[in-house]
Amino acid sequence: MAFTKKRIFNIAFYVLIFAIIFTPLGFKVKVFTNQIFSGNPNTLKQEEQIVLQNYNWKFVDAKENSFNFNDYQGKVVFINFWATYGVRLVLQKCQVYKSYILTIKMM
């Protein structure tokens, strides 16, 4: 069984495809690829933004502590619902964290 350049290329190609599909490396490749090709989210124009009339919302945090949204009236609040299994969602989490750090530095 002689190893030609074509056969070596085919084996390397199949190993790469296997690694992308079945290993954690594949998830990182998907996140990186999505980061390259995805656009930035849209921001609402000032005149399209609305002010809440009712702040009586009840939330439960990650530690199962409940709190009322009334406590945050008049403050800037960012609420985002996401999961860790989606490639775009992981990328979004990184972008939100970077924005949060920049906001803290500007204060």
PDB file of C-alpha atoms in Angstrom:
ATOM      1  CA  MET A   1       0.000   0.000   0.000  1.00  0.00           C
ATOM      2  CA  ALA A   2       1.806   3.044  -1.283  1.00  0.00           C
ATOM      3  CA  PHE A   3       1.112   6.431   0.238  1.00  0.00           C
ATOM      4  CA  THR A   4       0.696   8.874  -2.592  1.00  0.00           C
ATOM      5  CA  LYS A   5       0.193  12.575  -2.130  1.00  0.00           C
ATOM      6  CA  LYS A   6      -3.470  12.161  -3.001  1.00  0.00           C
ATOM      7  CA  ARG A   7      -3.994   9.448  -0.380  1.00  0.00           C
ATOM      8  CA  ILE A   8      -2.185  11.458   2.328  1.00  0.00           C
ATOM      9  CA  PHE A   9      -4.299  14.496   1.465  1.00  0.00           C
ATOM     10  CA  ASN A  10      -7.493  12.422   1.672  1.00  0.00           C
ATOM     11  CA  ILE A  11      -6.539  10.969   5.055  1.00  0.00           C
ATOM     12  CA  ALA A  12      -5.668  14.414   6.420  1.00  0.00           C
ATOM     13  CA  PHE A  13      -8.946  15.789   5.054  1.00  0.00           C
ATOM     14  CA  TYR A  14     -11.015  13.047   6.724  1.00  0.00           C
ATOM     15  CA  VAL A  15      -9.159  13.492  10.022  1.00  0.00           C
ATOM     16  CA  LEU A  16      -9.850  17.237   9.896  1.00  0.00           C
ATOM     17  CA  ILE A  17     -13.548  16.702   9.137  1.00  0.00           C
ATOM     18  CA  PHE A  18     -13.777  14.143  11.963  1.00  0.00           C
ATOM     19  CA  ALA A  19     -12.098  16.594  14.376  1.00  0.00           C
ATOM     20  CA  ILE A  20     -14.470  19.414  13.428  1.00  0.00           C
ATOM     21  CA  ILE A  21     -17.585  17.280  13.808  1.00  0.00           C
ATOM     22  CA  PHE A  22     -16.790  15.139  16.846  1.00  0.00           C
ATOM     23  CA  THR A  23     -14.383  17.064  19.099  1.00  0.00           C
ATOM     24  CA  PRO A  24     -14.445  20.307  21.118  1.00  0.00           C
ATOM     25  CA  LEU A  25     -12.072  21.734  18.512  1.00  0.00           C
ATOM     26  CA  GLY A  26     -15.012  21.711  16.118  1.00  0.00           C
ATOM     27  CA  PHE A  27     -17.056  23.924  18.395  1.00  0.00           C
ATOM     28  CA  LYS A  28     -14.225  26.464  18.550  1.00  0.00           C
ATOM     29  CA  VAL A  29     -13.904  26.372  14.764  1.00  0.00           C
ATOM     30  CA  LYS A  30     -17.655  26.988  14.426  1.00  0.00           C
ATOM     31  CA  VAL A  31     -17.506  29.936  16.837  1.00  0.00           C
ATOM     32  CA  PHE A  32     -14.516  31.422  15.011  1.00  0.00           C
ATOM     33  CA  THR A  33     -16.140  30.950  11.599  1.00  0.00           C
ATOM     34  CA  ASN A  34     -19.376  32.473  12.818  1.00  0.00           C
ATOM     35  CA  GLN A  35     -17.455  35.424  14.256  1.00  0.00           C
ATOM     36  CA  ILE A  36     -15.925  36.119  10.851  1.00  0.00           C
ATOM     37  CA  PHE A  37     -19.165  35.954   8.865  1.00  0.00           C
ATOM     38  CA  SER A  38     -21.757  37.323  11.299  1.00  0.00           C
ATOM     39  CA  GLY A  39     -22.729  40.958  11.408  1.00  0.00           C
ATOM     40  CA  ASN A  40     -23.273  43.268  14.328  1.00  0.00           C
ATOM     41  CA  PRO A  41     -26.721  43.467  15.907  1.00  0.00           C
ATOM     42  CA  ASN A  42     -28.934  46.410  15.121  1.00  0.00           C
ATOM     43  CA  THR A  43     -29.575  49.160  17.661  1.00  0.00           C
ATOM     44  CA  LEU A  44     -32.944  50.847  18.005  1.00  0.00           C
ATOM     45  CA  LYS A  45     -33.043  54.512  17.102  1.00  0.00           C
ATOM     46  CA  GLN A  46     -33.717  56.901  19.996  1.00  0.00           C
ATOM     47  CA  GLU A  47     -37.254  57.644  18.779  1.00  0.00           C
ATOM     48  CA  GLU A  48     -38.054  53.893  18.548  1.00  0.00           C
ATOM     49  CA  GLN A  49     -37.025  53.181  22.144  1.00  0.00           C
ATOM     50  CA  ILE A  50     -39.760  53.057  24.769  1.00  0.00           C
ATOM     51  CA  VAL A  51     -39.839  53.745  28.494  1.00  0.00           C
ATOM     52  CA  LEU A  52     -41.434  51.082  30.642  1.00  0.00           C
ATOM     53  CA  GLN A  53     -44.657  52.055  32.344  1.00  0.00           C
ATOM     54  CA  ASN A  54     -44.813  49.051  34.686  1.00  0.00           C
ATOM     55  CA  TYR A  55     -41.751  47.783  36.534  1.00  0.00           C
ATOM     56  CA  ASN A  56     -43.547  45.110  38.517  1.00  0.00           C
ATOM     57  CA  TRP A  57     -41.701  42.156  37.018  1.00  0.00           C
ATOM     58  CA  LYS A  58     -40.527  39.224  39.076  1.00  0.00           C
ATOM     59  CA  PHE A  59     -37.276  37.521  38.115  1.00  0.00           C
ATOM     60  CA  VAL A  60     -35.310  34.548  39.405  1.00  0.00           C
ATOM     61  CA  ASP A  61     -31.534  34.642  39.090  1.00  0.00           C
ATOM     62  CA  ALA A  62     -29.142  31.761  38.456  1.00  0.00           C
ATOM     63  CA  LYS A  63     -28.988  30.984  42.196  1.00  0.00           C
ATOM     64  CA  GLU A  64     -32.806  30.793  42.372  1.00  0.00           C
ATOM     65  CA  ASN A  65     -33.096  34.050  44.321  1.00  0.00           C
ATOM     66  CA  SER A  66     -36.166  36.027  43.339  1.00  0.00           C
ATOM     67  CA  PHE A  67     -36.147  39.794  42.964  1.00  0.00           C
ATOM     68  CA  ASN A  68     -38.472  42.472  41.698  1.00  0.00           C
ATOM     69  CA  PHE A  69     -37.665  44.746  38.789  1.00  0.00           C
ATOM     70  CA  ASN A  70     -39.038  47.725  40.765  1.00  0.00           C
ATOM     71  CA  ASP A  71     -35.723  47.800  42.652  1.00  0.00           C
ATOM     72  CA  TYR A  72     -33.954  48.773  39.415  1.00  0.00           C
ATOM     73  CA  GLN A  73     -36.309  51.531  38.271  1.00  0.00           C
ATOM     74  CA  GLY A  74     -34.364  54.448  36.784  1.00  0.00           C
ATOM     75  CA  LYS A  75     -31.194  52.386  36.285  1.00  0.00           C
ATOM     76  CA  VAL A  76     -29.775  50.947  33.089  1.00  0.00           C
ATOM     77  CA  VAL A  77     -30.560  47.227  32.933  1.00  0.00           C
ATOM     78  CA  PHE A  78     -29.518  44.700  30.318  1.00  0.00           C
ATOM     79  CA  ILE A  79     -31.577  41.514  30.152  1.00  0.00           C
ATOM     80  CA  ASN A  80     -30.517  38.758  27.808  1.00  0.00           C
ATOM     81  CA  PHE A  81     -31.799  35.192  27.596  1.00  0.00           C
ATOM     82  CA  TRP A  82     -29.377  32.744  26.050  1.00  0.00           C
ATOM     83  CA  ALA A  83     -28.077  29.202  26.261  1.00  0.00           C
ATOM     84  CA  THR A  84     -24.598  27.723  26.010  1.00  0.00           C
ATOM     85  CA  TYR A  85     -25.329  25.181  23.284  1.00  0.00           C
ATOM     86  CA  GLY A  86     -25.645  27.597  20.372  1.00  0.00           C
ATOM     87  CA  VAL A  87     -22.584  28.797  18.508  1.00  0.00           C
ATOM     88  CA  ARG A  88     -24.021  32.272  17.908  1.00  0.00           C
ATOM     89  CA  LEU A  89     -25.065  32.515  21.546  1.00  0.00           C
ATOM     90  CA  VAL A  90     -21.562  31.804  22.822  1.00  0.00           C
ATOM     91  CA  LEU A  91     -20.218  34.466  20.484  1.00  0.00           C
ATOM     92  CA  GLN A  92     -22.906  36.863  21.689  1.00  0.00           C
ATOM     93  CA  LYS A  93     -21.948  36.220  25.312  1.00  0.00           C
ATOM     94  CA  CYS A  94     -18.354  37.193  24.540  1.00  0.00           C
ATOM     95  CA  GLN A  95     -19.467  40.403  22.820  1.00  0.00           C
ATOM     96  CA  VAL A  96     -21.801  41.332  25.693  1.00  0.00           C
ATOM     97  CA  TYR A  97     -18.989  40.775  28.204  1.00  0.00           C
ATOM     98  CA  LYS A  98     -16.618  42.995  26.171  1.00  0.00           C
ATOM     99  CA  SER A  99     -19.288  45.712  26.005  1.00  0.00           C
ATOM    100  CA  TYR A 100     -19.823  45.444  29.766  1.00  0.00           C
ATOM    101  CA  ILE A 101     -16.094  45.830  30.463  1.00  0.00           C
ATOM    102  CA  LEU A 102     -15.895  48.858  28.141  1.00  0.00           C
ATOM    103  CA  THR A 103     -18.911  50.423  29.865  1.00  0.00           C
ATOM    104  CA  ILE A 104     -17.326  49.987  33.294  1.00  0.00           C
ATOM    105  CA  LYS A 105     -14.072  51.560  32.074  1.00  0.00           C
ATOM    106  CA  MET A 106     -15.990  54.571  30.728  1.00  0.00           C
ATOM    107  CA  MET A 107     -17.726  55.217  34.066  1.00  0.00           C
TER     108      MET A 107
END
